[in-house]
Structures are given as structure tokens and as C-alpha cells.
Amino acid sequence: MAQKEGGTDQGRIKTEDNLRAKTMAGGPSAGGGVVVEVREKKGPLRAAIPTMPFPVAVICLFLNTFIPGLGTFVSAFTVLCGARSELISERGVCCVFWLNVAAAFIQILTAVIMVGWIMSIFWGMDMVILAKHVPGTPTKGGVHGASGKDVTAVDFSCCGGAAALL
């Protein structure tokens, strides 16, 4: 990539598929750049982890650390209390609840061979990480979502109920 011309090294810009540009160290830098967005692909169980308030997430992490699956089981009920998840828009509240219950039972059953205990701790850490990035903040009148509206009711139509007030 670098060529000797007149006794000095000059860097060349190499473009691959017009998506990214690589420059050599010491070479000229490009005037513009390409913004690349990386998204992690999550399976259904991991995408079902609810976004809870930070103190609740820390309690779930603590529970998962000492009793594998218990914090995940508690987090399943936060979905019914209005906690959001990436999967709710696609599958509904009830499905996300049952996915979290299934994850808790997997953690409990495999804790005997240490896999469930480790999975349980990582699950709790994911809950805390998601809680740090929550778009809505608790207020006196309710929880304000990203749209700024009060969230005071949860739709349980998929479970056979109409709605429950928080």
C-alpha cells in the first residue's frame, strides 16, 4: 500500500466497496467519514429482558447471584407491572412474561452444573445495564416515556384482561 517515491513513504487511501476507507499510519486522512452502526442480534430470551428501574435491577442481580433464577423470575413480574422490553411490540406482554419465566426455570434447572448460576449472574448484569439506559425517568405523577406522556395503564388484552392501572 505504501510506495517509495523520491525516498519518502507516502500513504495511499484504499477504498473497499465505497463503504469504508483505510489509511496507512502517517498517510493523509480522508476529509469525510462513514458512520457505521453496529447492532447486537439478540435471541428471544435475551430480548425479553425487561428494562426496570435501577434499584429493582440491582435487587434482581443480587437475587440472581445468590439464588439462581430468582431475580429473573421477579423480573418477569415487572413486565406485568409495566416494564418495557424490546420484544413487547412484536410478541406482546404475556409472551414476554412467559419467556422470562422460562429463562428463570432454565437458570434454576441448570444451576446444578454451574451453567445456570453463571447465566443467572449475566442475566442480572444485563438487567442493570438496561436500567442505566432507560429513556423514561420516574416522576411524581407517573413514569414518563420517551414520548413524554404519562404511562399509567398496561394493556393485558393478550391475557384475557382489559387493562390494569398502576
CSV table of C-alpha atoms in Angstrom, one decimal:
chain,number,residue,atom,x,y,z
A,1,MET,CA,0.0,0.0,0.0
A,2,ALA,CA,2.8,2.4,0.6
A,3,GLN,CA,5.2,3.2,-2.2
A,4,LYS,CA,8.6,4.7,-2.1
A,5,GLU,CA,8.7,7.8,-4.2
A,6,GLY,CA,11.7,10.0,-4.1
A,7,GLY,CA,13.0,8.3,-0.9
A,8,THR,CA,9.9,9.0,1.2
A,9,ASP,CA,7.0,6.8,2.2
A,10,GLN,CA,3.6,8.0,1.1
A,11,GLY,CA,0.3,6.5,2.3
A,12,ARG,CA,-2.4,5.7,-0.1
A,13,ILE,CA,-6.1,5.6,0.6
A,14,LYS,CA,-7.6,2.2,-0.2
A,15,THR,CA,-11.4,2.2,-0.7
A,16,GLU,CA,-13.3,-1.1,-0.5
A,17,ASP,CA,-16.8,-1.2,-1.8
A,18,ASN,CA,-17.3,2.5,-1.2
A,19,LEU,CA,-18.2,1.7,2.4
A,20,ARG,CA,-15.0,2.1,4.4
A,21,ALA,CA,-11.7,3.8,3.8
A,22,LYS,CA,-8.4,2.6,5.3
A,23,THR,CA,-5.4,4.8,5.6
A,24,MET,CA,-1.9,3.9,6.5
A,25,ALA,CA,-0.3,5.4,9.6
A,26,GLY,CA,1.3,8.7,8.7
A,27,GLY,CA,-0.8,8.9,5.5
A,28,PRO,CA,-3.2,11.6,4.6
A,29,SER,CA,-6.6,11.4,6.3
A,30,ALA,CA,-9.8,11.4,4.5
A,31,GLY,CA,-11.9,14.6,4.6
A,32,GLY,CA,-15.1,12.7,5.3
A,33,GLY,CA,-16.1,9.6,7.0
A,34,VAL,CA,-18.7,6.9,7.1
A,35,VAL,CA,-20.9,6.3,10.1
A,36,VAL,CA,-21.3,2.6,10.8
A,37,GLU,CA,-24.0,1.4,13.2
A,38,VAL,CA,-23.5,-1.9,14.9
A,39,ARG,CA,-26.5,-3.7,16.4
A,40,GLU,CA,-26.2,-6.8,18.5
A,41,LYS,CA,-28.5,-9.6,17.4
A,42,LYS,CA,-30.3,-11.0,20.5
A,43,GLY,CA,-32.2,-14.2,20.8
A,44,PRO,CA,-35.8,-14.1,22.0
A,45,LEU,CA,-34.9,-14.9,25.6
A,46,ARG,CA,-32.3,-12.2,25.8
A,47,ALA,CA,-34.5,-9.7,24.0
A,48,ALA,CA,-37.2,-10.3,26.6
A,49,ILE,CA,-35.2,-9.0,29.5
A,50,PRO,CA,-37.2,-6.1,30.8
A,51,THR,CA,-36.0,-2.5,31.3
A,52,MET,CA,-36.6,-1.9,35.0
A,53,PRO,CA,-35.9,1.0,37.4
A,54,PHE,CA,-32.2,0.8,38.5
A,55,PRO,CA,-32.9,-0.2,42.2
A,56,VAL,CA,-35.1,-3.1,41.1
A,57,ALA,CA,-32.5,-4.2,38.6
A,58,VAL,CA,-29.8,-4.2,41.3
A,59,ILE,CA,-32.1,-6.3,43.6
A,60,CYS,CA,-32.7,-8.8,40.7
A,61,LEU,CA,-28.9,-9.0,40.2
A,62,PHE,CA,-28.4,-9.6,43.9
A,63,LEU,CA,-31.1,-12.3,43.9
A,64,ASN,CA,-29.7,-14.0,40.8
A,65,THR,CA,-26.2,-14.0,42.3
A,66,PHE,CA,-27.2,-15.9,45.4
A,67,ILE,CA,-30.3,-17.9,44.3
A,68,PRO,CA,-30.0,-18.6,40.5
A,69,GLY,CA,-33.1,-17.7,38.6
A,70,LEU,CA,-35.0,-15.9,41.4
A,71,GLY,CA,-34.1,-12.4,40.1
A,72,THR,CA,-35.1,-13.4,36.6
A,73,PHE,CA,-38.4,-14.8,38.0
A,74,VAL,CA,-39.0,-11.5,39.8
A,75,SER,CA,-38.2,-9.5,36.6
A,76,ALA,CA,-40.8,-11.5,34.8
A,77,PHE,CA,-43.5,-9.9,37.0
A,78,THR,CA,-42.1,-6.4,36.4
A,79,VAL,CA,-43.2,-6.9,32.8
A,80,LEU,CA,-46.8,-7.3,34.0
A,81,CYS,CA,-46.3,-4.1,36.1
A,82,GLY,CA,-45.3,-2.0,33.0
A,83,ALA,CA,-41.6,-2.6,32.5
A,84,ARG,CA,-40.7,-2.4,28.8
A,85,SER,CA,-38.8,-4.9,26.7
A,86,GLU,CA,-37.5,-4.9,23.1
A,87,LEU,CA,-39.8,-7.8,22.4
A,88,ILE,CA,-43.1,-6.5,23.7
A,89,SER,CA,-44.1,-4.7,20.5
A,90,GLU,CA,-43.6,-7.9,18.5
A,91,ARG,CA,-44.9,-10.6,20.8
A,92,GLY,CA,-47.0,-8.9,23.5
A,93,VAL,CA,-46.7,-8.6,27.3
A,94,CYS,CA,-47.9,-12.1,28.1
A,95,CYS,CA,-45.4,-13.8,25.7
A,96,VAL,CA,-42.5,-11.7,27.2
A,97,PHE,CA,-43.7,-12.6,30.7
A,98,TRP,CA,-43.6,-16.4,29.8
A,99,LEU,CA,-40.2,-16.1,28.1
A,100,ASN,CA,-38.8,-14.5,31.3
A,101,VAL,CA,-40.4,-17.3,33.4
A,102,ALA,CA,-38.8,-19.9,31.0
A,103,ALA,CA,-35.4,-18.2,31.3
A,104,ALA,CA,-35.8,-18.4,35.1
A,105,PHE,CA,-36.6,-22.1,35.0
A,106,ILE,CA,-33.7,-22.8,32.7
A,107,GLN,CA,-31.4,-21.0,35.1
A,108,ILE,CA,-32.8,-22.9,38.1
A,109,LEU,CA,-32.6,-26.3,36.4
A,110,THR,CA,-29.0,-25.9,35.1
A,111,ALA,CA,-27.7,-24.3,38.3
A,112,VAL,CA,-26.7,-27.7,39.5
A,113,ILE,CA,-24.0,-27.9,36.8
A,114,MET,CA,-23.0,-24.2,37.3
A,115,VAL,CA,-24.2,-23.2,33.9
A,116,GLY,CA,-27.5,-21.8,35.2
A,117,TRP,CA,-25.7,-19.9,38.0
A,118,ILE,CA,-23.3,-18.2,35.6
A,119,MET,CA,-26.2,-17.5,33.2
A,120,SER,CA,-28.2,-16.1,36.1
A,121,ILE,CA,-25.4,-13.6,37.0
A,122,PHE,CA,-25.0,-12.5,33.4
A,123,TRP,CA,-28.8,-12.0,33.2
A,124,GLY,CA,-28.7,-9.8,36.3
A,125,MET,CA,-25.8,-7.8,34.9
A,126,ASP,CA,-27.8,-7.3,31.6
A,127,MET,CA,-30.8,-6.0,33.7
A,128,VAL,CA,-28.6,-3.4,35.4
A,129,ILE,CA,-27.0,-2.4,32.1
A,130,LEU,CA,-30.5,-1.9,30.6
A,131,ALA,CA,-31.6,0.0,33.7
A,132,LYS,CA,-28.8,2.5,33.2
A,133,HIS,CA,-30.0,3.3,29.6
A,134,VAL,CA,-33.7,3.7,30.4
A,135,PRO,CA,-35.3,6.6,28.3
A,136,GLY,CA,-38.1,7.4,30.8
A,137,THR,CA,-37.5,8.6,34.3
A,138,PRO,CA,-39.8,8.2,37.3
A,139,THR,CA,-41.7,11.3,38.3
A,140,LYS,CA,-44.2,12.1,40.9
A,141,GLY,CA,-47.2,11.8,38.6
A,142,GLY,CA,-46.1,8.5,36.9
A,143,VAL,CA,-43.4,7.3,34.6
A,144,HIS,CA,-42.8,9.5,31.5
A,145,GLY,CA,-41.8,7.5,28.4
A,146,ALA,CA,-39.8,8.8,25.5
A,147,SER,CA,-42.9,10.5,24.1
A,148,GLY,CA,-43.3,12.5,27.4
A,149,LYS,CA,-46.8,11.0,28.1
A,150,ASP,CA,-47.7,9.5,31.5
A,151,VAL,CA,-47.7,5.7,31.5
A,152,THR,CA,-50.5,4.8,33.9
A,153,ALA,CA,-52.1,1.7,32.4
A,154,VAL,CA,-50.9,-1.6,31.0
A,155,ASP,CA,-52.8,-3.5,28.3
A,156,PHE,CA,-53.4,-7.1,29.2
A,157,SER,CA,-55.7,-7.9,26.3
A,158,CYS,CA,-53.5,-10.8,25.3
A,159,CYS,CA,-54.0,-12.4,28.7
A,160,GLY,CA,-57.8,-12.0,28.7
A,161,GLY,CA,-58.0,-8.9,30.8
A,162,ALA,CA,-58.7,-5.4,29.7
A,163,ALA,CA,-56.3,-3.1,31.4
A,164,ALA,CA,-54.7,-2.7,34.8
A,165,LEU,CA,-53.9,0.6,36.5
A,166,LEU,CA,-50.5,1.0,38.1
